[in-house]
Amino acid sequence: MEKMIDLNGNSYPVIPEVETIQQLLEHLGLGDRILIVEKNKEILQKDHYDAPIMDRDQIEIIHFVGGG
Amino acid sequence: MNSKYSRQELFAPIGPIGQQRIREAKVFVLGAGALGSSGAEMLVRAGVGELTIVDRDILEWTNLHRQQLYSEQDVIDQLPKAIAAESRLRAINSDVKVRGIVADVTPENVLELFEGHHFILDGTDNIETRLLANDAALQLGIPFFMGACVGSYGLTFPIGVKEGTPCLHCLLEALPPQSLTCDTVGVISPIVVTTAARQTAELLKCITGATMEPRLESVDLWTGERAAMNVQSMKKPTCPSCSDTPVYPYLSANEVIRTAVLCGRDTVQLTWPKNRQVELMPFANSIRDIVSNLKQNPYLVSCEYNDHRLVLFRDGRMLVHGTKDITAARKIVAGLLG
Ligand SMILES: [Zn+2]
């Protein structure tokens, strides 16, 4: 079954191949960015990016950019 | 209540006491590009006491779609942004003591520039300068309101607004080798104004004594995505910038020619150490016969050379337009200066 998560405030269907936070970041093209991830209101340390994504997880990702 | 600030004073969280605090505030705006223009205009209209705005760049046509302090005439006159910003901000509100400084903010001058200010607004365009400002602001104990944006995406984070909160270095760990810039993905003005508004709101809250939290926030105006995190748990007790025994690593100056690729343009900047700066007049005289379109004003010398436009500023920096290649820029300059 397809999982549905809340990603940065929008509903987001997760394809079956994406099972962990790390896979989600790569799927979103954010794999090599400097970023901070929050899962269900808890900030995830980098070595916890293998955490599984569950249906209805609330995930926030903020990546750093240079401009201004 | 018909004074200039009456509608701001009517806003209960500010009130007459808050307005008085705004009046007493001395604010430093780091950069007079998109975020700096927008934030500085809001702060000047709000009636801060003093505002210093510093920028290393001159105006280009590509700036006008998002840098709200400037006009076409400023571009035609090839004015430095800090000079054009100063005159526009003074025209907006004569109550405010506005000072524009044409300079690149470096490890050598950042403490001197920040000293004497109460708040710093981030209007720079690269993460390296933000980490430099983070270190300097922490050393001086001045709150620093970070903001960054590219495309339709922006983020903000206030630093040093509450005891024991994380700094930018805690969040970033290391300087990324490459980050998104206006040069690579473009930028739209609504995200500039949104990002600057969030920074400025946090700064006004801090001035008026509101409770502050270390909240990292982002928004994408095109996709509607948004995020906000309290990042207190990211405070690193061993952070080189904000631990109990900080070493402020980004403040260490070096003695070589520094180079940077500027955001939003095909341009490389070269900065010479203080003891070997290039002077405007001798430089103009030495290149007169080999360059075309040589122009001079009290702030700079510009010319065309081998399909590149070069601009030398009075403070000793040079911009090489038409390349992102640092080595190529160094070569062109070495060709002219030996
Ligand atoms: Zn820190």
Coordinates of C-alpha atoms and ligand atoms in Angstrom, one line a residue:
Chain A
M1 CA 0.0 0.0 0.0
E2 CA 1.2 3.5 -0.8
K3 CA 2.1 5.5 2.2
M4 CA 0.9 9.1 2.5
I5 CA 3.0 11.5 4.6
D6 CA 2.9 15.2 5.4
L7 CA 6.0 16.7 3.8
N8 CA 6.7 20.4 4.7
G9 CA 2.9 21.0 5.2
N10 CA 1.7 19.3 2.0
S11 CA 0.3 15.8 1.5
Y12 CA 2.9 13.6 -0.2
P13 CA 2.5 10.1 -1.6
V14 CA 5.6 8.0 -1.0
I15 CA 6.5 5.5 -3.7
P16 CA 7.0 2.0 -2.5
E17 CA 10.8 2.1 -3.3
V18 CA 11.3 4.9 -0.8
E19 CA 11.4 3.2 2.7
T20 CA 13.8 5.4 4.7
I21 CA 14.5 9.1 5.3
Q22 CA 17.8 8.8 3.4
Q23 CA 16.0 7.3 0.4
L24 CA 13.4 10.1 0.5
L25 CA 16.1 12.8 0.5
E26 CA 17.7 11.1 -2.5
H27 CA 14.4 10.8 -4.2
L28 CA 13.8 14.5 -3.7
G29 CA 17.2 15.3 -5.1
L30 CA 18.4 16.6 -1.7
G31 CA 21.0 13.8 -1.1
D32 CA 24.1 16.0 -1.3
R33 CA 22.6 19.1 0.4
I34 CA 23.3 20.5 3.8
L35 CA 19.9 20.1 5.5
I36 CA 18.0 19.4 8.8
V37 CA 15.3 16.9 9.0
E38 CA 12.5 16.7 11.5
K39 CA 10.3 13.6 11.8
N40 CA 7.2 13.9 13.9
K41 CA 8.5 17.0 15.6
E42 CA 11.9 15.4 16.6
I43 CA 15.1 16.6 14.8
L44 CA 16.9 13.6 13.3
Q45 CA 20.6 13.2 13.7
K46 CA 22.4 12.3 10.5
D47 CA 23.1 8.8 11.6
H48 CA 19.4 8.2 12.0
Y49 CA 18.5 8.9 8.4
D50 CA 18.0 5.1 8.0
A51 CA 14.8 5.5 10.0
P52 CA 11.8 4.0 8.3
I53 CA 9.0 6.2 6.9
M54 CA 5.6 5.2 8.2
D55 CA 2.2 6.1 6.9
R56 CA 1.1 9.6 8.1
D57 CA 4.5 10.6 9.3
Q58 CA 5.0 14.3 9.5
I59 CA 8.3 15.2 7.9
E60 CA 10.0 18.6 7.6
I61 CA 13.1 19.2 5.7
I62 CA 15.0 22.5 5.6
H63 CA 18.0 22.8 3.3
F64 CA 20.6 25.6 3.3
V65 CA 21.1 27.8 0.3
G66 CA 23.6 30.5 -0.6
G67 CA 21.7 33.4 -2.1
G68 CA 20.2 36.5 -0.7
Chain B
M1 CA -1.5 60.0 17.2
N2 CA -0.6 61.3 13.8
S3 CA 3.1 61.0 14.0
K4 CA 5.2 59.0 11.5
Y5 CA 5.1 55.9 13.7
S6 CA 1.6 56.2 15.2
R7 CA 0.2 53.1 13.4
Q8 CA 3.3 51.1 14.6
E9 CA 2.9 52.3 18.1
L10 CA -0.8 51.3 18.1
F11 CA 0.3 47.7 17.5
A12 CA 0.1 46.6 21.1
P13 CA 3.2 44.4 21.3
I14 CA 5.3 47.5 20.3
G15 CA 3.5 50.4 21.9
P16 CA 5.2 53.7 22.9
I17 CA 7.9 51.8 24.9
G18 CA 8.7 49.5 22.0
Q19 CA 8.9 52.5 19.6
Q20 CA 11.3 54.2 22.0
R21 CA 13.5 51.1 21.9
I22 CA 13.3 51.0 18.1
R23 CA 14.4 54.6 18.1
E24 CA 17.4 53.8 20.2
A25 CA 18.5 50.8 18.1
K26 CA 21.7 50.8 16.0
V27 CA 21.3 48.2 13.3
F28 CA 24.0 46.8 10.9
V29 CA 22.7 45.5 7.5
L30 CA 25.3 43.1 6.0
G31 CA 24.9 43.5 2.3
A32 CA 22.8 45.9 0.2
G33 CA 21.5 43.3 -2.4
A34 CA 18.1 41.8 -2.4
L35 CA 17.6 40.9 1.3
G36 CA 19.6 43.9 2.5
S37 CA 17.6 46.4 0.4
S38 CA 14.3 45.0 1.6
G39 CA 15.2 44.7 5.3
A40 CA 16.9 48.1 5.4
E41 CA 13.9 49.8 3.9
M42 CA 11.6 48.3 6.6
L43 CA 14.0 49.1 9.4
V44 CA 14.4 52.7 8.2
R45 CA 10.6 53.2 7.9
A46 CA 10.2 51.7 11.4
G47 CA 12.4 54.5 12.7
V48 CA 15.5 52.8 14.0
G49 CA 18.1 55.3 15.4
E50 CA 21.0 54.4 13.2
L51 CA 21.5 52.0 10.3
T52 CA 24.8 51.1 8.7
I53 CA 24.6 49.3 5.4
V54 CA 27.7 47.7 3.9
D55 CA 28.2 46.2 0.4
R56 CA 31.1 45.4 -1.9
D57 CA 29.3 45.5 -5.2
I58 CA 28.2 48.0 -7.9
L59 CA 24.7 48.0 -9.5
E60 CA 23.8 45.9 -12.5
W61 CA 20.7 45.8 -14.6
T62 CA 20.2 42.2 -13.4
N63 CA 19.7 43.5 -9.8
L64 CA 16.7 45.7 -10.5
H65 CA 13.9 43.1 -10.5
R66 CA 14.5 42.3 -6.9
Q67 CA 16.6 44.9 -5.2
Q68 CA 14.0 47.4 -4.2
L69 CA 16.1 50.5 -3.2
Y70 CA 17.5 51.1 -6.7
S71 CA 16.5 52.8 -9.9
E72 CA 17.6 52.6 -13.5
Q73 CA 19.6 55.8 -13.1
D74 CA 21.6 54.2 -10.3
V75 CA 22.7 51.5 -12.7
I76 CA 23.5 53.9 -15.5
D77 CA 25.6 55.9 -13.0
Q78 CA 27.4 52.6 -12.0
L79 CA 26.9 53.5 -8.4
P80 CA 28.1 51.2 -5.6
K81 CA 25.1 49.7 -3.9
A82 CA 26.0 51.0 -0.5
I83 CA 26.1 54.6 -1.9
A84 CA 22.8 54.3 -3.7
A85 CA 21.2 52.6 -0.7
E86 CA 22.4 55.3 1.6
S87 CA 20.8 58.1 -0.4
R88 CA 17.5 56.3 -1.0
L89 CA 17.2 55.3 2.7
R90 CA 17.9 58.9 3.8
A91 CA 15.2 60.1 1.5
I92 CA 12.7 57.6 2.9
N93 CA 13.2 58.7 6.5
S94 CA 15.3 61.6 7.6
D95 CA 15.0 60.6 11.3
V96 CA 17.4 57.8 10.8
K97 CA 21.1 58.3 10.8
V98 CA 22.0 56.2 7.7
R99 CA 25.5 55.3 6.7
G100 CA 26.5 53.4 3.6
I101 CA 30.0 51.8 3.4
V102 CA 31.5 50.4 0.2
A103 CA 33.5 47.4 1.5
D104 CA 33.8 43.7 1.4
V105 CA 33.3 42.2 4.9
T106 CA 36.3 40.1 5.7
P107 CA 37.9 38.5 8.7
E108 CA 40.2 41.6 8.9
N109 CA 37.4 44.2 9.2
V110 CA 34.3 42.5 10.4
L111 CA 34.7 43.2 14.1
E112 CA 35.5 46.8 13.5
L113 CA 32.4 47.1 11.2
F114 CA 30.0 45.4 13.6
E115 CA 31.3 47.1 16.8
G116 CA 28.8 49.6 18.3
H117 CA 25.7 48.1 16.7
H118 CA 23.0 46.3 18.6
F119 CA 21.6 44.0 15.9
I120 CA 22.8 42.6 12.6
L121 CA 20.6 41.8 9.7
D122 CA 21.9 39.3 7.2
G123 CA 21.7 40.5 3.6
T124 CA 24.7 38.6 2.3
D125 CA 24.6 36.2 -0.6
N126 CA 26.9 33.3 0.5
I127 CA 27.2 30.9 3.4
E128 CA 30.9 31.6 3.9
T129 CA 30.2 35.3 4.8
R130 CA 27.3 34.2 7.0
L131 CA 29.6 31.9 9.0
L132 CA 32.1 34.8 9.3
A133 CA 29.3 37.1 10.5
N134 CA 28.1 34.4 12.9
D135 CA 31.5 34.2 14.5
A136 CA 31.9 38.0 14.7
A137 CA 28.4 38.5 16.1
L138 CA 29.0 35.8 18.8
Q139 CA 32.3 37.3 19.8
L140 CA 30.7 40.8 20.2
G141 CA 27.5 39.4 21.7
I142 CA 25.3 41.0 19.0
P143 CA 22.1 39.1 17.8
F144 CA 22.4 38.1 14.1
F145 CA 19.3 37.6 12.0
M146 CA 20.2 35.1 9.3
G147 CA 18.2 34.9 6.1
A148 CA 18.9 33.3 2.7
C149 CA 16.9 32.7 -0.5
V150 CA 17.1 31.4 -4.0
G151 CA 14.5 30.5 -6.6
S152 CA 11.2 30.7 -4.7
Y153 CA 12.6 29.3 -1.5
G154 CA 13.9 31.1 1.6
L155 CA 15.0 30.4 5.1
T156 CA 15.5 32.4 8.3
F157 CA 17.2 31.8 11.7
P158 CA 17.9 34.2 14.5
I159 CA 21.3 33.7 16.3
G160 CA 22.2 34.9 19.8
V161 CA 18.7 36.0 20.7
K162 CA 18.5 33.8 23.8
E163 CA 21.0 32.4 26.2
G164 CA 22.3 28.9 25.3
T165 CA 20.8 28.6 21.8
P166 CA 22.6 27.1 18.9
C167 CA 24.5 29.2 16.3
L168 CA 24.7 28.8 12.6
H169 CA 27.9 26.8 12.9
C170 CA 26.1 24.3 15.2
L171 CA 23.5 23.8 12.4
L172 CA 25.9 23.6 9.5
E173 CA 28.9 21.7 11.0
A174 CA 30.9 22.3 7.8
L175 CA 30.8 24.8 5.0
P176 CA 29.2 23.0 2.0
P177 CA 31.5 22.8 -1.0
Q178 CA 28.8 24.1 -3.2
S179 CA 25.4 25.7 -2.4
L180 CA 22.5 26.9 -4.5
T181 CA 22.8 30.5 -5.6
C182 CA 20.9 33.1 -7.6
D183 CA 23.4 32.4 -10.4
T184 CA 22.5 28.7 -10.7
V185 CA 18.8 28.7 -10.1
G186 CA 17.6 32.3 -10.3
V187 CA 15.4 34.1 -7.8
I188 CA 12.0 35.8 -7.7
S189 CA 11.4 39.0 -5.8
P190 CA 8.4 37.7 -3.7
I191 CA 10.7 35.3 -1.8
V192 CA 13.2 38.1 -1.2
V193 CA 10.5 40.2 0.4
T194 CA 9.0 37.3 2.4
T195 CA 12.4 36.3 3.8
A196 CA 13.4 39.8 4.6
A197 CA 10.1 40.4 6.3
R198 CA 10.6 37.4 8.6
Q199 CA 14.1 38.5 9.5
T200 CA 12.9 42.0 10.2
A201 CA 10.0 40.8 12.2
E202 CA 12.3 38.8 14.4
L203 CA 14.6 41.7 14.7
L204 CA 11.8 44.1 15.8
K205 CA 10.6 41.5 18.3
C206 CA 14.1 41.3 19.7
I207 CA 14.4 45.1 20.0
T208 CA 11.1 45.4 21.8
G209 CA 12.0 42.6 24.3
A210 CA 9.7 39.8 23.0
T211 CA 10.4 36.2 24.0
M212 CA 12.7 34.7 21.4
E213 CA 13.1 31.1 20.3
P214 CA 15.8 29.5 18.1
R215 CA 13.4 28.7 15.3
L216 CA 14.7 27.8 11.8
E217 CA 12.0 28.4 9.3
S218 CA 11.6 27.9 5.5
V219 CA 9.0 28.6 2.9
D220 CA 8.7 27.9 -0.8
L221 CA 6.3 30.4 -2.3
W222 CA 5.9 28.4 -5.6
T223 CA 5.1 25.0 -4.1
G224 CA 3.5 26.1 -0.9
E225 CA 5.9 24.0 1.2
R226 CA 6.9 25.4 4.5
A227 CA 8.7 24.2 7.6
A228 CA 9.5 25.5 11.1
M229 CA 11.7 23.8 13.7
N230 CA 12.8 24.7 17.1
V231 CA 16.5 23.7 16.8
Q232 CA 17.5 24.0 20.4
S233 CA 18.5 20.3 20.5
M234 CA 21.2 21.0 17.8
K235 CA 23.2 23.2 20.2
K236 CA 26.7 21.6 20.3
P237 CA 28.6 22.0 23.5
T238 CA 31.9 21.6 21.6
C239 CA 30.9 24.1 18.8
P240 CA 34.1 26.1 17.8
S241 CA 32.0 29.2 17.5
C242 CA 29.6 29.2 20.5
S243 CA 31.0 26.8 23.1
D244 CA 32.3 28.0 26.5
T245 CA 35.8 28.3 24.9
P246 CA 35.1 29.5 21.4
V247 CA 37.9 29.9 18.8
Y248 CA 35.8 31.6 16.1
P249 CA 37.5 29.8 13.3
Y250 CA 36.0 31.9 10.5
L251 CA 37.6 35.1 11.9
S252 CA 41.1 33.9 11.1
A253 CA 42.4 36.1 8.3
N254 CA 45.0 35.0 5.9
E255 CA 47.6 36.9 3.9
V256 CA 46.9 35.8 0.4
I257 CA 44.7 37.3 -2.3
R258 CA 41.2 36.0 -1.5
T259 CA 38.8 35.2 -4.3
A260 CA 35.0 34.6 -4.4
V261 CA 32.5 33.9 -7.1
L262 CA 29.6 36.4 -6.7
C263 CA 26.1 35.2 -6.4
G264 CA 23.7 36.1 -9.3
R265 CA 26.4 36.9 -11.8
D266 CA 29.3 35.6 -13.8
T267 CA 31.8 37.4 -11.7
V268 CA 34.9 36.7 -9.6
Q269 CA 36.1 39.1 -6.9
L270 CA 39.7 39.4 -5.9
T271 CA 40.7 41.0 -2.6
W272 CA 44.3 41.9 -1.8
P273 CA 45.7 41.9 1.7
K274 CA 45.8 45.3 3.4
N275 CA 49.5 45.7 2.9
R276 CA 49.4 45.4 -0.9
Q277 CA 46.3 47.1 -2.1
V278 CA 46.0 48.4 -5.7
E279 CA 45.3 52.1 -5.9
L280 CA 42.8 53.6 -8.3
M281 CA 44.8 56.3 -10.1
P282 CA 48.1 54.4 -10.7
F283 CA 46.0 51.4 -11.9
A284 CA 44.0 53.6 -14.4
N285 CA 47.1 55.1 -15.7
S286 CA 48.9 51.8 -16.2
I287 CA 46.2 50.2 -18.2
R288 CA 45.0 53.2 -20.2
D289 CA 46.6 52.0 -23.5
I290 CA 45.6 48.3 -23.3
V291 CA 42.0 48.4 -22.3
S292 CA 38.8 49.9 -23.8
N293 CA 35.9 51.8 -22.3
L294 CA 38.0 53.0 -19.3
K295 CA 35.7 54.9 -16.8
Q296 CA 36.6 56.5 -13.5
N297 CA 34.6 58.0 -10.6
P298 CA 35.6 58.6 -7.0
Y299 CA 34.7 55.1 -6.0
L300 CA 36.1 52.9 -8.8
V301 CA 37.9 52.4 -12.1
S302 CA 36.2 50.2 -14.7
C303 CA 37.3 49.0 -18.1
E304 CA 36.9 46.2 -20.8
Y305 CA 39.8 43.9 -21.3
N306 CA 39.8 40.6 -23.4
D307 CA 36.0 40.4 -23.3
H308 CA 35.8 40.9 -19.6
R309 CA 34.7 44.0 -17.7
L310 CA 37.0 44.7 -14.8
V311 CA 36.1 47.0 -11.9
L312 CA 38.6 48.1 -9.2
F313 CA 37.2 49.7 -6.1
R314 CA 38.8 52.3 -3.8
D315 CA 39.0 49.7 -1.0
G316 CA 41.3 47.6 -3.2
R317 CA 38.9 44.9 -4.4
M318 CA 38.5 44.0 -8.1
L319 CA 35.6 42.4 -9.9
V320 CA 36.2 40.3 -13.0
H321 CA 32.9 40.0 -14.9
G322 CA 32.2 37.4 -17.5
T323 CA 33.7 34.4 -15.8
K324 CA 33.0 32.1 -12.8
D325 CA 36.5 30.6 -13.2
I326 CA 38.7 31.8 -10.3
T327 CA 41.9 30.7 -12.0
A328 CA 40.9 32.5 -15.2
A329 CA 40.1 35.7 -13.3
R330 CA 43.4 35.5 -11.4
K331 CA 45.2 35.1 -14.8
I332 CA 43.5 38.1 -16.3
V333 CA 44.4 40.2 -13.3
A334 CA 47.9 38.9 -13.1
G335 CA 48.2 39.8 -16.8
L336 CA 47.4 43.4 -15.9
L337 CA 49.1 43.8 -12.6
G338 CA 52.0 41.4 -12.8
Ligands
ZN1 ZN 27.5 26.9 17.7

